[in-house]
Amino acid sequence: MNRHIVLKVSVNGSRPLPFVLDTGAKRAIVKLDRAKELGLVLHGTVTGRGAGPGQTVGSQVRNATFT
């Protein structure tokens, strides 16, 4: 059992998708394959890190609406 708060969120009018609520995050994170599936326009490259070792590479998305 995890203690994450999961919300159903639509991105640009998509079907409801599960998102983990992170009150300390400044940005929303969408998996790259899901962003491409949703037709989101990707810009540049960003590197992300979490509490564990390693890092992940992604892109920024502009003009996305989360509801």
mmCIF file with all atom_site columns, C-alpha atoms in Angstrom:
data_model
loop_
_atom_site.group_PDB
_atom_site.id
_atom_site.type_symbol
_atom_site.label_atom_id
_atom_site.label_alt_id
_atom_site.label_comp_id
_atom_site.label_asym_id
_atom_site.label_entity_id
_atom_site.label_seq_id
_atom_site.pdbx_PDB_ins_code
_atom_site.Cartn_x
_atom_site.Cartn_y
_atom_site.Cartn_z
_atom_site.occupancy
_atom_site.B_iso_or_equiv
_atom_site.pdbx_formal_charge
_atom_site.auth_seq_id
_atom_site.auth_comp_id
_atom_site.auth_asym_id
_atom_site.auth_atom_id
_atom_site.pdbx_PDB_model_num
ATOM 1  C CA . MET A 1 1  ? 0.000  0.000  0.000   1.00 0.00 ? 1  MET A CA 1
ATOM 2  C CA . ASN A 1 2  ? 1.398  3.408  -0.941  1.00 0.00 ? 2  ASN A CA 1
ATOM 3  C CA . ARG A 1 3  ? 0.363  6.712  0.527   1.00 0.00 ? 3  ARG A CA 1
ATOM 4  C CA . HIS A 1 4  ? 0.264  8.681  -2.712  1.00 0.00 ? 4  HIS A CA 1
ATOM 5  C CA . ILE A 1 5  ? -2.740 10.823 -3.570  1.00 0.00 ? 5  ILE A CA 1
ATOM 6  C CA . VAL A 1 6  ? -3.806 9.941  -7.109  1.00 0.00 ? 6  VAL A CA 1
ATOM 7  C CA . LEU A 1 7  ? -6.141 12.235 -9.058  1.00 0.00 ? 7  LEU A CA 1
ATOM 8  C CA . LYS A 1 8  ? -7.850 11.752 -12.399 1.00 0.00 ? 8  LYS A CA 1
ATOM 9  C CA . VAL A 1 9  ? -6.686 14.552 -14.700 1.00 0.00 ? 9  VAL A CA 1
ATOM 10 C CA . SER A 1 10 ? -7.487 15.396 -18.327 1.00 0.00 ? 10 SER A CA 1
ATOM 11 C CA . VAL A 1 11 ? -4.713 16.907 -20.439 1.00 0.00 ? 11 VAL A CA 1
ATOM 12 C CA . ASN A 1 12 ? -5.990 19.100 -23.285 1.00 0.00 ? 12 ASN A CA 1
ATOM 13 C CA . GLY A 1 13 ? -9.383 17.396 -23.053 1.00 0.00 ? 13 GLY A CA 1
ATOM 14 C CA . SER A 1 14 ? -8.023 13.819 -23.005 1.00 0.00 ? 14 SER A CA 1
ATOM 15 C CA . ARG A 1 15 ? -9.654 10.918 -21.216 1.00 0.00 ? 15 ARG A CA 1
ATOM 16 C CA . PRO A 1 16 ? -9.069 11.050 -17.444 1.00 0.00 ? 16 PRO A CA 1
ATOM 17 C CA . LEU A 1 17 ? -5.542 9.874  -16.599 1.00 0.00 ? 17 LEU A CA 1
ATOM 18 C CA . PRO A 1 18 ? -4.063 9.053  -13.172 1.00 0.00 ? 18 PRO A CA 1
ATOM 19 C CA . PHE A 1 19 ? -1.655 11.684 -11.789 1.00 0.00 ? 19 PHE A CA 1
ATOM 20 C CA . VAL A 1 20 ? 0.149  11.568 -8.460  1.00 0.00 ? 20 VAL A CA 1
ATOM 21 C CA . LEU A 1 21 ? -0.298 14.782 -6.468  1.00 0.00 ? 21 LEU A CA 1
ATOM 22 C CA . ASP A 1 22 ? 3.088  16.146 -5.399  1.00 0.00 ? 22 ASP A CA 1
ATOM 23 C CA . THR A 1 23 ? 2.650  19.314 -3.341  1.00 0.00 ? 23 THR A CA 1
ATOM 24 C CA . GLY A 1 24 ? 6.379  20.081 -3.610  1.00 0.00 ? 24 GLY A CA 1
ATOM 25 C CA . ALA A 1 25 ? 6.557  19.922 -7.410  1.00 0.00 ? 25 ALA A CA 1
ATOM 26 C CA . LYS A 1 26 ? 6.699  23.075 -9.494  1.00 0.00 ? 26 LYS A CA 1
ATOM 27 C CA . ARG A 1 27 ? 5.721  21.278 -12.688 1.00 0.00 ? 27 ARG A CA 1
ATOM 28 C CA . ALA A 1 28 ? 3.546  18.400 -13.821 1.00 0.00 ? 28 ALA A CA 1
ATOM 29 C CA . ILE A 1 29 ? 5.337  15.355 -15.170 1.00 0.00 ? 29 ILE A CA 1
ATOM 30 C CA . VAL A 1 30 ? 3.927  13.283 -18.015 1.00 0.00 ? 30 VAL A CA 1
ATOM 31 C CA . LYS A 1 31 ? 5.639  10.140 -19.274 1.00 0.00 ? 31 LYS A CA 1
ATOM 32 C CA . LEU A 1 32 ? 7.218  10.718 -22.691 1.00 0.00 ? 32 LEU A CA 1
ATOM 33 C CA . ASP A 1 33 ? 5.241  7.970  -24.421 1.00 0.00 ? 33 ASP A CA 1
ATOM 34 C CA . ARG A 1 34 ? 1.987  9.327  -22.947 1.00 0.00 ? 34 ARG A CA 1
ATOM 35 C CA . ALA A 1 35 ? 2.871  12.904 -24.008 1.00 0.00 ? 35 ALA A CA 1
ATOM 36 C CA . LYS A 1 36 ? 3.426  11.691 -27.569 1.00 0.00 ? 36 LYS A CA 1
ATOM 37 C CA . GLU A 1 37 ? 0.171  9.678  -27.463 1.00 0.00 ? 37 GLU A CA 1
ATOM 38 C CA . LEU A 1 38 ? -1.677 12.844 -26.403 1.00 0.00 ? 38 LEU A CA 1
ATOM 39 C CA . GLY A 1 39 ? -0.075 14.862 -29.208 1.00 0.00 ? 39 GLY A CA 1
ATOM 40 C CA . LEU A 1 40 ? 1.656  17.276 -26.829 1.00 0.00 ? 40 LEU A CA 1
ATOM 41 C CA . VAL A 1 41 ? 4.326  19.451 -28.447 1.00 0.00 ? 41 VAL A CA 1
ATOM 42 C CA . LEU A 1 42 ? 7.727  18.799 -26.872 1.00 0.00 ? 42 LEU A CA 1
ATOM 43 C CA . HIS A 1 43 ? 10.373 21.544 -26.509 1.00 0.00 ? 43 HIS A CA 1
ATOM 44 C CA . GLY A 1 44 ? 14.036 21.154 -25.588 1.00 0.00 ? 44 GLY A CA 1
ATOM 45 C CA . THR A 1 45 ? 15.570 18.706 -23.156 1.00 0.00 ? 45 THR A CA 1
ATOM 46 C CA . VAL A 1 46 ? 15.391 18.672 -19.356 1.00 0.00 ? 46 VAL A CA 1
ATOM 47 C CA . THR A 1 47 ? 17.022 16.378 -16.813 1.00 0.00 ? 47 THR A CA 1
ATOM 48 C CA . GLY A 1 48 ? 15.037 15.237 -13.792 1.00 0.00 ? 48 GLY A CA 1
ATOM 49 C CA . ARG A 1 49 ? 16.098 13.688 -10.515 1.00 0.00 ? 49 ARG A CA 1
ATOM 50 C CA . GLY A 1 50 ? 14.191 12.159 -7.670  1.00 0.00 ? 50 GLY A CA 1
ATOM 51 C CA . ALA A 1 51 ? 15.033 11.025 -4.166  1.00 0.00 ? 51 ALA A CA 1
ATOM 52 C CA . GLY A 1 52 ? 16.921 7.966  -5.450  1.00 0.00 ? 52 GLY A CA 1
ATOM 53 C CA . PRO A 1 53 ? 20.027 7.579  -7.570  1.00 0.00 ? 53 PRO A CA 1
ATOM 54 C CA . GLY A 1 54 ? 20.125 8.346  -11.261 1.00 0.00 ? 54 GLY A CA 1
ATOM 55 C CA . GLN A 1 55 ? 18.319 10.775 -13.465 1.00 0.00 ? 55 GLN A CA 1
ATOM 56 C CA . THR A 1 56 ? 15.872 10.832 -16.330 1.00 0.00 ? 56 THR A CA 1
ATOM 57 C CA . VAL A 1 57 ? 15.725 12.950 -19.468 1.00 0.00 ? 57 VAL A CA 1
ATOM 58 C CA . GLY A 1 58 ? 12.570 14.545 -20.818 1.00 0.00 ? 58 GLY A CA 1
ATOM 59 C CA . SER A 1 59 ? 11.199 17.605 -22.573 1.00 0.00 ? 59 SER A CA 1
ATOM 60 C CA . GLN A 1 60 ? 9.081  20.587 -21.663 1.00 0.00 ? 60 GLN A CA 1
ATOM 61 C CA . VAL A 1 61 ? 5.515  20.922 -22.879 1.00 0.00 ? 61 VAL A CA 1
ATOM 62 C CA . ARG A 1 62 ? 3.962  24.315 -23.445 1.00 0.00 ? 62 ARG A CA 1
ATOM 63 C CA . ASN A 1 63 ? 0.321  25.358 -23.681 1.00 0.00 ? 63 ASN A CA 1
ATOM 64 C CA . ALA A 1 64 ? -1.080 22.204 -22.066 1.00 0.00 ? 64 ALA A CA 1
ATOM 65 C CA . THR A 1 65 ? -4.251 22.456 -19.985 1.00 0.00 ? 65 THR A CA 1
ATOM 66 C CA . PHE A 1 66 ? -4.743 20.163 -16.980 1.00 0.00 ? 66 PHE A CA 1
ATOM 67 C CA . THR A 1 67 ? -8.282 19.785 -15.609 1.00 0.00 ? 67 THR A CA 1
#
